[in-house]
Coordinates of C-alpha atoms in Angstrom, one line a residue:
Chain S
X1 CA -95.6 27.3 -108.0
X2 CA -98.6 26.2 -105.8
X3 CA -101.4 25.1 -108.2
X4 CA -105.0 24.2 -107.1
X5 CA -106.4 22.0 -109.9
X6 CA -110.2 21.4 -110.3
X7 CA -111.4 18.4 -112.4
X8 CA -115.2 18.7 -112.5
X9 CA -116.0 17.5 -115.9
X10 CA -116.4 13.9 -115.6
X11 CA -118.4 11.5 -113.2
X12 CA -115.3 11.1 -111.2
X13 CA -114.6 14.6 -109.9
X14 CA -111.4 15.7 -108.0
X15 CA -109.4 18.6 -106.6
X16 CA -105.6 18.5 -106.2
X17 CA -102.8 20.6 -104.8
X18 CA -99.5 20.5 -106.4
X19 CA -96.2 22.5 -106.1
X20 CA -92.7 22.0 -107.4
X21 CA -92.3 18.9 -105.2
X22 CA -95.3 17.4 -106.8
X23 CA -98.7 16.3 -105.7
X24 CA -99.3 17.5 -102.1
X25 CA -103.0 16.6 -101.7
X26 CA -105.9 15.3 -103.6
X27 CA -109.7 14.8 -102.9
X28 CA -111.6 12.6 -105.2
X29 CA -110.4 10.7 -108.2
X30 CA -110.8 7.3 -106.5
X31 CA -114.6 7.2 -107.2
X32 CA -115.4 7.1 -103.5
X33 CA -119.1 6.7 -102.7
X34 CA -119.8 10.1 -100.9
X35 CA -120.3 12.6 -103.4
X36 CA -118.7 16.0 -102.3
X37 CA -119.3 19.5 -103.7
X38 CA -116.4 21.3 -105.3
X39 CA -116.2 23.7 -102.3
X40 CA -115.9 20.8 -99.9
X41 CA -113.1 19.1 -102.1
X42 CA -111.2 22.4 -102.3
X43 CA -111.4 22.8 -98.4
X44 CA -110.3 19.2 -97.8
X45 CA -107.5 19.6 -100.3
X46 CA -106.1 22.9 -99.0
X47 CA -106.3 21.5 -95.5
X48 CA -104.5 18.3 -96.4
X49 CA -101.8 20.4 -98.2
X50 CA -101.5 22.7 -95.4
X51 CA -102.1 25.8 -97.5
X52 CA -104.2 28.7 -96.9
X53 CA -106.1 30.4 -99.8
X54 CA -103.7 33.4 -100.2
X55 CA -100.9 30.9 -100.9
X56 CA -102.4 29.5 -104.1
X57 CA -100.8 31.0 -107.1
X58 CA -102.6 29.4 -109.9
X59 CA -105.7 27.5 -110.5
X60 CA -106.0 24.9 -113.2
X61 CA -109.5 23.9 -114.5
X62 CA -110.4 21.1 -116.8
X63 CA -112.6 22.5 -119.7
X64 CA -114.2 19.3 -120.9
X65 CA -115.8 18.2 -122.9
X66 CA -118.0 16.7 -120.2
X67 CA -120.5 17.9 -117.8
X68 CA -121.4 21.5 -118.6
X69 CA -122.7 22.0 -115.1
X70 CA -119.4 20.7 -113.7
X71 CA -117.2 22.5 -115.7
X72 CA -119.1 25.9 -115.3
X73 CA -119.1 25.4 -111.6
X74 CA -115.4 24.8 -111.5
X75 CA -114.8 28.0 -114.0
X76 CA -117.1 30.2 -112.0
X77 CA -115.5 29.2 -108.7
X78 CA -112.0 29.7 -110.1
X79 CA -113.0 33.1 -111.5
X80 CA -114.4 34.2 -108.1
X81 CA -111.3 33.0 -106.4
X82 CA -109.2 35.0 -108.9
X83 CA -111.1 38.3 -108.0
X84 CA -109.8 38.0 -104.5
X85 CA -106.1 36.7 -105.0
X86 CA -104.6 37.5 -108.4
X87 CA -103.9 34.0 -109.3
X88 CA -103.2 32.6 -112.9
X89 CA -106.1 30.7 -114.4
X90 CA -105.3 27.9 -116.8
X91 CA -107.7 25.9 -118.7
X92 CA -106.9 22.2 -119.7
X93 CA -108.9 20.2 -122.1
X94 CA -110.0 17.0 -120.4
X95 CA -108.9 14.9 -123.4
X96 CA -105.3 16.2 -122.9
X97 CA -105.5 15.0 -119.3
X98 CA -106.6 11.6 -120.3
X99 CA -103.7 11.2 -122.8
X100 CA -101.2 12.5 -120.5
X101 CA -102.2 10.1 -117.7
X102 CA -102.1 7.2 -120.1
X103 CA -98.6 8.2 -121.3
X104 CA -97.2 8.7 -117.8
X105 CA -98.7 5.1 -117.0
X106 CA -96.4 3.8 -119.7
X107 CA -98.7 3.5 -122.6
X108 CA -97.3 4.1 -126.0
X109 CA -98.5 4.5 -129.6
X110 CA -101.7 5.8 -131.3
X111 CA -104.5 6.3 -129.0
X112 CA -108.0 7.9 -129.3
X113 CA -109.7 9.6 -126.5
X114 CA -113.4 9.3 -126.6
X115 CA -116.0 11.2 -124.6
X116 CA -119.7 10.7 -124.8
X117 CA -121.3 13.6 -126.7
X118 CA -124.8 12.3 -126.2
X119 CA -127.2 11.9 -129.1
X120 CA -125.2 8.8 -130.5
X121 CA -122.1 10.8 -130.9
X122 CA -118.6 11.0 -129.2
X123 CA -116.0 13.7 -128.9
X124 CA -112.7 12.2 -130.3
X125 CA -109.1 13.4 -130.2
X126 CA -106.2 11.5 -131.5
X127 CA -102.8 11.3 -129.7
X128 CA -99.5 9.7 -130.1
X129 CA -98.3 8.6 -126.8
X130 CA -94.4 8.7 -126.9
X131 CA -91.5 8.2 -124.3
X132 CA -91.7 11.9 -122.9
X133 CA -95.1 13.4 -123.9
X134 CA -98.6 12.8 -125.4
X135 CA -98.7 14.6 -128.8
X136 CA -102.1 15.5 -130.1
X137 CA -102.3 14.5 -133.7
X138 CA -106.0 15.5 -134.4
X139 CA -107.7 17.8 -131.9
X140 CA -111.3 17.4 -130.7
X141 CA -114.1 16.8 -133.0
X142 CA -117.4 15.2 -132.9
X143 CA -117.9 11.8 -134.5
X144 CA -120.7 9.3 -135.0
X145 CA -120.8 6.2 -132.6
X146 CA -119.9 4.0 -135.7
X147 CA -116.8 6.3 -136.5
X148 CA -115.8 6.2 -133.0
X149 CA -115.8 2.3 -132.9
X150 CA -114.1 2.1 -136.3
X151 CA -111.2 4.3 -135.1
X152 CA -110.6 1.7 -132.3
X153 CA -109.6 -0.7 -135.0
X154 CA -106.4 1.2 -135.6
X155 CA -105.9 2.7 -132.1
X156 CA -106.4 2.1 -128.4
X157 CA -109.2 3.9 -126.7
X158 CA -109.3 5.9 -123.6
X159 CA -112.8 7.0 -122.3
X160 CA -114.7 7.7 -119.3
X161 CA -117.5 6.2 -121.2
X162 CA -115.7 2.9 -122.2
X163 CA -118.3 0.4 -121.4
X164 CA -120.3 1.8 -124.2
X165 CA -117.3 1.1 -126.6
X166 CA -116.3 -2.4 -126.1
X167 CA -113.0 -4.1 -125.1
X168 CA -110.8 -1.9 -127.4
X169 CA -111.4 1.0 -125.0
X170 CA -110.0 1.4 -121.7
X171 CA -112.0 3.2 -119.1
X172 CA -110.3 6.4 -118.0
X173 CA -111.1 9.5 -116.0
X174 CA -109.3 12.9 -116.0
X175 CA -107.8 13.6 -112.7
X176 CA -107.0 16.8 -111.0
X177 CA -103.4 15.8 -110.4
X178 CA -102.9 15.5 -114.2
X179 CA -104.7 18.8 -114.9
X180 CA -102.2 20.3 -112.4
X181 CA -99.2 18.6 -114.0
X182 CA -100.2 20.0 -117.4
X183 CA -101.0 23.4 -116.1
X184 CA -97.5 23.4 -114.4
X185 CA -95.9 22.7 -117.6
X186 CA -97.8 25.5 -119.5
X187 CA -97.0 28.0 -116.6
X188 CA -93.3 27.1 -116.8
X189 CA -93.2 28.0 -120.5
X190 CA -92.7 31.5 -121.9
X191 CA -96.0 33.1 -122.7
X192 CA -98.2 31.8 -125.4
X193 CA -95.9 29.1 -126.6
X194 CA -98.3 26.1 -126.0
X195 CA -102.0 25.4 -126.6
X196 CA -103.3 25.9 -123.2
X197 CA -105.5 28.9 -122.5
X198 CA -105.2 31.4 -119.8
X199 CA -108.2 33.4 -118.9
X200 CA -110.9 33.8 -120.0
X201 CA -112.0 30.4 -119.5
X202 CA -114.9 28.7 -121.3
X203 CA -116.0 25.1 -121.4
X204 CA -115.3 23.3 -124.6
X205 CA -118.3 24.2 -126.8
X206 CA -117.9 22.1 -130.0
X207 CA -121.3 21.3 -131.1
X208 CA -123.2 24.1 -132.8
X209 CA -126.2 24.9 -130.8
X210 CA -129.4 26.2 -132.4
X211 CA -131.1 28.0 -129.4
X212 CA -134.9 27.7 -129.6
X213 CA -137.5 29.1 -127.1
X214 CA -140.3 26.8 -126.4
X215 CA -143.5 28.4 -127.8
Chain A
X1 CA -119.5 45.3 -92.7
X2 CA -118.4 45.2 -96.4
X3 CA -120.6 42.9 -98.3
X4 CA -120.5 41.7 -101.9
X5 CA -123.8 40.5 -103.5
X6 CA -124.5 38.5 -106.5
X7 CA -127.6 37.8 -108.5
X8 CA -128.0 35.6 -111.5
X9 CA -131.3 34.0 -111.4
X10 CA -132.6 34.7 -114.8
X11 CA -131.2 36.9 -117.6
X12 CA -129.7 39.9 -115.6
X13 CA -126.2 39.6 -114.3
X14 CA -126.0 41.8 -111.2
X15 CA -123.4 42.7 -108.6
X16 CA -123.6 45.3 -105.7
X17 CA -121.2 46.2 -103.1
X18 CA -122.7 47.4 -99.6
X19 CA -121.0 48.7 -96.5
X20 CA -123.1 48.4 -93.3
X21 CA -126.3 48.1 -95.5
X22 CA -125.5 51.2 -97.8
X23 CA -125.1 50.6 -101.4
X24 CA -121.5 51.7 -102.5
X25 CA -122.0 50.2 -106.0
X26 CA -124.7 48.3 -108.0
X27 CA -124.4 47.1 -111.5
X28 CA -126.6 45.2 -113.9
X29 CA -125.5 43.6 -117.1
X30 CA -128.8 43.1 -119.1
X31 CA -129.2 40.3 -121.5
X32 CA -132.4 41.4 -123.1
X33 CA -130.9 42.1 -126.4
X34 CA -129.3 38.6 -126.5
X35 CA -132.7 37.0 -125.8
X36 CA -134.9 39.2 -127.9
X37 CA -134.3 37.3 -131.1
X38 CA -135.6 34.2 -129.5
X39 CA -138.7 35.7 -128.1
X40 CA -137.9 34.9 -124.3
X41 CA -135.1 33.9 -122.1
X42 CA -132.9 30.9 -123.2
X43 CA -131.4 29.4 -120.2
X44 CA -128.3 28.1 -121.9
X45 CA -127.5 31.6 -123.5
X46 CA -128.2 33.2 -120.0
X47 CA -125.9 30.8 -118.4
X48 CA -123.0 31.4 -120.8
X49 CA -123.5 35.2 -120.4
X50 CA -123.4 35.0 -116.7
X51 CA -120.3 33.2 -116.7
X52 CA -118.6 35.7 -118.9
X53 CA -120.0 38.7 -117.2
X54 CA -119.6 37.9 -113.5
X55 CA -115.9 38.5 -113.1
X56 CA -115.9 41.7 -115.1
X57 CA -119.0 43.1 -113.2
X58 CA -117.5 42.1 -109.8
X59 CA -114.2 43.9 -110.8
X60 CA -116.0 47.0 -111.8
X61 CA -118.3 47.0 -108.8
X62 CA -115.3 46.8 -106.5
X63 CA -113.5 49.4 -108.3
X64 CA -116.6 51.8 -108.2
X65 CA -117.1 51.2 -104.5
X66 CA -113.4 51.9 -103.9
X67 CA -112.7 48.8 -102.1
X68 CA -110.6 45.7 -102.5
X69 CA -111.9 42.1 -102.5
X70 CA -109.6 41.3 -99.6
X71 CA -111.6 43.7 -97.6
X72 CA -114.9 41.8 -98.0
X73 CA -116.5 40.4 -94.8
X74 CA -119.4 38.6 -96.3
X75 CA -120.7 37.6 -99.6
X76 CA -124.4 37.1 -100.5
X77 CA -125.9 35.2 -103.5
X78 CA -129.2 34.5 -105.0
X79 CA -129.6 30.7 -104.1
X80 CA -133.0 30.3 -105.5
X81 CA -135.6 30.3 -107.1
X82 CA -134.6 30.6 -110.7
X83 CA -133.0 29.0 -113.8
X84 CA -130.8 26.1 -112.5
X85 CA -127.8 26.6 -114.6
X86 CA -127.8 30.5 -114.1
X87 CA -128.2 30.1 -110.3
X88 CA -125.4 27.6 -110.3
X89 CA -122.8 29.9 -112.0
X90 CA -123.8 32.6 -109.5
X91 CA -123.4 30.4 -106.6
X92 CA -120.2 28.9 -107.6
X93 CA -118.7 32.4 -108.4
X94 CA -119.8 33.7 -105.0
X95 CA -118.3 30.7 -103.2
X96 CA -115.1 31.2 -105.0
X97 CA -114.9 34.8 -103.8
X98 CA -115.9 33.9 -100.3
X99 CA -113.5 31.1 -99.8
X100 CA -110.6 33.0 -101.1
X101 CA -111.5 36.0 -99.0
X102 CA -112.0 33.7 -96.0
X103 CA -115.5 35.1 -95.4
X104 CA -119.0 33.6 -94.9
X105 CA -121.4 33.1 -97.9
X106 CA -125.2 33.7 -97.4
X107 CA -127.9 32.5 -99.7
X108 CA -130.9 34.7 -100.2
X109 CA -134.3 33.8 -101.6
X110 CA -134.8 36.0 -104.6
X111 CA -138.5 36.7 -104.0
X112 CA -137.9 37.4 -100.3
X113 CA -135.6 40.0 -101.6
X114 CA -138.2 41.6 -103.7
X115 CA -140.5 41.8 -100.7
X116 CA -138.2 44.5 -99.2
X117 CA -136.9 46.1 -102.4
X118 CA -139.8 48.7 -102.2
X119 CA -138.4 50.0 -99.0
X120 CA -135.0 50.9 -100.4
X121 CA -134.6 54.6 -100.4
X122 CA -133.0 55.4 -103.7
X123 CA -131.7 58.7 -102.5
X124 CA -129.9 57.4 -99.4
X125 CA -129.3 53.9 -101.0
X126 CA -130.2 52.2 -97.9
X127 CA -133.3 50.4 -96.4
X128 CA -135.9 52.8 -95.0
X129 CA -136.5 50.6 -91.9
X130 CA -137.9 53.4 -89.9
X131 CA -140.7 53.6 -92.4
X132 CA -141.5 50.0 -92.5
X133 CA -144.9 48.9 -91.7
X134 CA -146.9 45.6 -92.2
X135 CA -148.0 45.3 -95.7
X136 CA -149.4 43.4 -98.6
X137 CA -146.8 42.9 -101.1
X138 CA -147.4 42.3 -104.8
X139 CA -144.6 40.7 -106.7
X140 CA -145.1 40.7 -110.5
X141 CA -142.5 39.7 -112.9
X142 CA -141.7 37.5 -115.9
X143 CA -141.4 34.5 -113.7
X144 CA -143.5 35.2 -110.6
X145 CA -146.8 36.6 -109.5
X146 CA -147.5 36.5 -105.9
X147 CA -149.5 38.3 -103.1
X148 CA -147.8 38.1 -99.6
X149 CA -148.7 39.4 -96.4
X150 CA -145.6 40.9 -94.8
X151 CA -146.7 41.1 -91.2
X152 CA -143.2 42.3 -90.0
X153 CA -139.6 42.5 -91.1
X154 CA -138.6 38.8 -91.8
X155 CA -142.2 37.7 -91.4
X156 CA -144.4 36.8 -94.3
X157 CA -147.1 34.5 -95.5
X158 CA -147.9 33.8 -99.1
X159 CA -151.4 34.4 -99.8
X160 CA -151.7 33.5 -103.4
X161 CA -149.7 33.1 -106.7
X162 CA -150.2 32.4 -110.3
X163 CA -151.7 29.0 -111.3
X164 CA -150.2 29.2 -114.7
X165 CA -148.5 32.1 -116.5
X166 CA -146.8 34.9 -114.7
X167 CA -148.1 38.5 -115.4
X168 CA -144.8 39.3 -117.2
X169 CA -145.0 36.1 -119.2
X170 CA -148.6 37.0 -120.2
X171 CA -147.4 40.5 -121.5
X172 CA -144.7 38.8 -123.4
X173 CA -147.0 36.2 -125.0
X174 CA -149.7 38.9 -125.8
X175 CA -147.1 41.1 -127.3
X176 CA -145.9 38.2 -129.5
X177 CA -149.4 37.6 -130.7
X178 CA -149.7 41.3 -131.5
X179 CA -146.4 41.3 -133.5
X180 CA -144.5 43.2 -131.0
X181 CA -140.9 42.6 -129.9
X182 CA -139.4 41.1 -126.7
X183 CA -139.8 42.0 -123.8
X184 CA -143.3 42.5 -124.5
X185 CA -144.2 44.4 -121.2
X186 CA -142.4 47.6 -122.0
X187 CA -143.7 47.6 -125.7
X188 CA -147.2 47.2 -124.6
X189 CA -146.9 49.9 -121.9
X190 CA -145.5 52.2 -124.5
X191 CA -148.2 51.8 -127.1
X192 CA -151.0 51.5 -124.5
X193 CA -150.3 55.2 -123.5
X194 CA -152.0 56.2 -126.7
X195 CA -154.8 53.7 -126.5
X196 CA -158.2 53.3 -125.0
X197 CA -158.3 50.8 -122.2
X198 CA -162.1 50.3 -122.7
X199 CA -161.9 49.6 -126.5
X200 CA -162.1 45.9 -126.2
X201 CA -163.3 43.8 -123.4
X202 CA -160.8 41.0 -122.3
X203 CA -161.5 38.8 -119.3
X204 CA -160.3 39.5 -115.9
X205 CA -159.3 36.0 -114.8
X206 CA -160.2 34.8 -111.3
X207 CA -161.3 38.2 -110.4
X208 CA -164.7 37.0 -109.1
X209 CA -163.2 34.2 -107.0
X210 CA -162.5 34.8 -103.3
X211 CA -159.0 33.1 -103.8
X212 CA -155.9 35.3 -104.0
X213 CA -154.4 33.2 -106.7
X214 CA -154.0 34.5 -110.3
X215 CA -154.4 33.0 -113.7
X216 CA -153.3 34.7 -116.8
X217 CA -153.0 31.9 -119.5
X218 CA -156.7 32.4 -120.2
X219 CA -156.3 36.0 -120.9
X220 CA -153.6 35.4 -123.5
X221 CA -155.7 32.6 -125.2
X222 CA -158.6 35.2 -125.4
X223 CA -156.3 37.6 -127.1
X224 CA -155.1 34.9 -129.5
X225 CA -158.9 34.2 -130.5
X226 CA -159.7 37.9 -130.7
X227 CA -156.9 38.4 -133.1
X228 CA -157.8 35.3 -135.1
X229 CA -161.3 36.7 -135.6
X230 CA -160.3 40.4 -136.0
X231 CA -156.8 40.3 -137.7
X232 CA -157.3 43.9 -138.9
X233 CA -157.3 45.2 -135.4
X234 CA -153.7 44.4 -135.0
X235 CA -152.8 46.8 -137.8
X236 CA -155.5 49.5 -137.3
X237 CA -156.1 49.7 -133.5
X238 CA -153.0 48.4 -132.0
X239 CA -152.7 51.2 -129.2
X240 CA -156.3 50.3 -128.2
X241 CA -155.4 46.7 -128.2
X242 CA -152.4 47.1 -126.0
X243 CA -154.3 49.4 -123.6
X244 CA -157.3 46.9 -123.4
X245 CA -155.1 43.9 -122.9
X246 CA -152.9 45.7 -120.4
X247 CA -156.0 46.9 -118.6
X248 CA -157.1 43.3 -118.0
X249 CA -153.9 42.5 -116.4
X250 CA -153.7 45.7 -114.3
X251 CA -157.3 45.4 -113.1
X252 CA -156.8 41.8 -111.7
X253 CA -153.4 42.6 -110.0
X254 CA -154.7 45.8 -108.4
X255 CA -158.2 44.5 -107.4
X256 CA -156.8 41.3 -105.8
X257 CA -154.0 43.3 -104.0
X258 CA -156.4 45.8 -102.6
X259 CA -159.0 43.2 -101.6
X260 CA -156.5 41.3 -99.7
X261 CA -155.0 44.3 -98.0
X262 CA -158.4 45.2 -96.8
X263 CA -159.2 41.7 -95.6
X264 CA -155.9 41.6 -93.6
X265 CA -156.5 45.3 -92.5
X266 CA -152.9 46.2 -93.4
X267 CA -152.5 49.9 -94.2
X268 CA -150.0 49.6 -96.9
X269 CA -149.3 47.9 -100.2
X270 CA -146.0 47.4 -101.7
X271 CA -145.1 46.4 -105.4
X272 CA -141.8 44.9 -106.9
X273 CA -140.7 42.8 -109.8
X274 CA -140.4 43.8 -113.4
X275 CA -144.0 44.2 -114.1
X276 CA -144.4 46.9 -111.5
X277 CA -142.4 49.1 -113.7
X278 CA -145.5 49.2 -115.8
X279 CA -146.9 52.8 -115.7
X280 CA -150.5 51.8 -115.9
X281 CA -150.1 49.4 -112.9
X282 CA -148.1 52.1 -110.9
X283 CA -150.9 54.5 -111.6
X284 CA -153.8 52.1 -110.9
X285 CA -152.2 51.2 -107.5
X286 CA -151.8 54.7 -106.6
X287 CA -155.3 55.5 -107.3
X288 CA -156.6 52.5 -105.4
X289 CA -154.5 53.1 -102.4
X290 CA -155.4 56.7 -102.2
X291 CA -159.1 55.9 -102.4
X292 CA -158.7 53.3 -99.7
X293 CA -156.5 55.6 -97.5
X294 CA -153.5 53.2 -97.8
X295 CA -149.8 53.9 -98.2
X296 CA -148.2 52.6 -101.3
X297 CA -144.6 51.7 -101.5
X298 CA -143.5 51.0 -105.2
X299 CA -139.9 49.8 -105.7
X300 CA -137.8 52.3 -107.5
X301 CA -137.5 51.2 -111.1
X302 CA -133.9 50.1 -110.7
X303 CA -134.9 47.9 -107.7
X304 CA -138.0 46.6 -109.5
X305 CA -136.1 44.2 -111.8
X306 CA -133.7 41.6 -110.7
X307 CA -130.8 43.4 -109.1
X308 CA -128.0 42.5 -106.5
X309 CA -128.6 45.5 -104.3
X310 CA -131.8 43.9 -103.0
X311 CA -130.0 40.7 -102.3
X312 CA -127.3 42.5 -100.5
X313 CA -129.8 44.6 -98.5
X314 CA -131.6 41.6 -97.2
X315 CA -128.5 39.7 -96.7
X316 CA -127.1 42.5 -94.6
X317 CA -130.3 42.5 -92.4
X318 CA -130.3 38.8 -92.0
X319 CA -126.7 38.7 -91.0
X320 CA -127.5 41.2 -88.3
X321 CA -130.4 39.1 -87.2
X322 CA -127.9 36.3 -86.7
X323 CA -128.6 34.3 -89.9
X324 CA -126.3 31.2 -90.5
X325 CA -124.1 31.2 -93.4
X326 CA -124.3 28.5 -96.1
X327 CA -122.5 25.5 -95.4
X328 CA -120.0 24.1 -98.0
X329 CA -122.4 21.3 -99.3
X330 CA -125.0 23.9 -100.1
X331 CA -126.2 24.1 -103.6
X332 CA -128.7 26.4 -105.5
X333 CA -132.4 25.9 -105.0
X334 CA -134.1 26.6 -108.5
X335 CA -137.6 25.6 -107.0
X336 CA -137.3 27.1 -103.4
X337 CA -140.7 27.8 -102.2
X338 CA -141.1 31.1 -100.4
X339 CA -143.5 29.6 -98.0
X340 CA -140.7 27.6 -96.6
X341 CA -139.4 30.9 -95.1
X342 CA -142.7 32.0 -93.9
X343 CA -143.1 32.6 -90.3

């Protein structure tokens, strides 16, 4: 299956094209200097993969947590695309992508994924990285900075915001290539047998928001 | 040419499908009820709603039009001005459709589209270009209040705008002070119908100045002070209060529009934007134009408020004039000045 993956949740954005043979093309993910818009990355990636739009069969989108602006842009773009070509849409939590990439890189054991939630808090998910997969032990929740740091005493940390968390935490960014791999795994399974969501897609909204209109 | 238009600049999600400049379908998902408990538009809520609504609305609009997305030859979207996250969702969605369909994407200025919405013929569902004449355009809504000289199709110059609150914003704030719900304009309009516009004398801001600019924050403050000093009037004479406050807004809008039209020697005035649905404003503009021997073009109510049909209409015209599509790096422009398009 030809999957176009959009990672727009972190400060290092990327787009990837993957099929049964693996990664065909990727734009971004290396932190290059010139920032490109999502459509530019999609255009680059499709051209590099040698695909035309109608050949894409699924679009995978990272749902964060992360930049609401980036995630919403990717979701809206994917939904727009789906209106023309009946592609499958798959949402992938960014924390799952970070854990999966670390597992694929050979890391093993307990790891915490920590993503800055602003206001002195972090989104935290706990994973056990095994020989074959990264198993989520505790799904995303918001913890204080102190709790996030305390957790690093018992597990290794993975985070796009590692500099704020000290040496026990390794800097890591979700990549579109990993998002595509997780989506491919999801799509290969019988319906509704794993945790990933098909449409409708929404960013990860964890913090309860009290909306207030400025007087 | 089959064109899809998307509008998401504020709290209305709207989609239209046009063929050769004629509306095949037009839909608006209003978020008024969602924002009412907050007394105004909450951008975060509006954005979440646009993200949910857009795919459903596009699907329905295409179905109503009896066309397939793969048949589209162009996509148009409101590029600005408006709420940044709301515009961003609309633009990304439109870009997704355009790239997948392999057709160009056009970015349209929301206010420029309002300039031409009075020329949409509701019966024929297309622009009445044959009737178009140079005019003075009044755009009055919750976010904008402007006077614009439209000297020809695609040629316009901004004469003045509000220095503080927009007219619709003033209506909302006055309604809140009076204990009325949101949106305030329609509530005041409804209650004012049974009131005396001369019951209370509220100021007509900047009416004595030669400038074409507006200012409505002082009027709102005047209503606040009045109610603080006469709290019983809110309970006992609410219709009179509404009619008098509404009259202050209407008098300023009409007087400044007519004065500018006379000075520019144009023979027509047009009005669009949500506030131009106000019955007192429509009536006063009609009376003023009749007495001045001017033509009045009021946007039909469905094209007064934010809608994708007007975005599509203007896009269709611009495409035929040779407008360039948006390049891939293009982003939304929340503070896009209309003057930038002036010619």
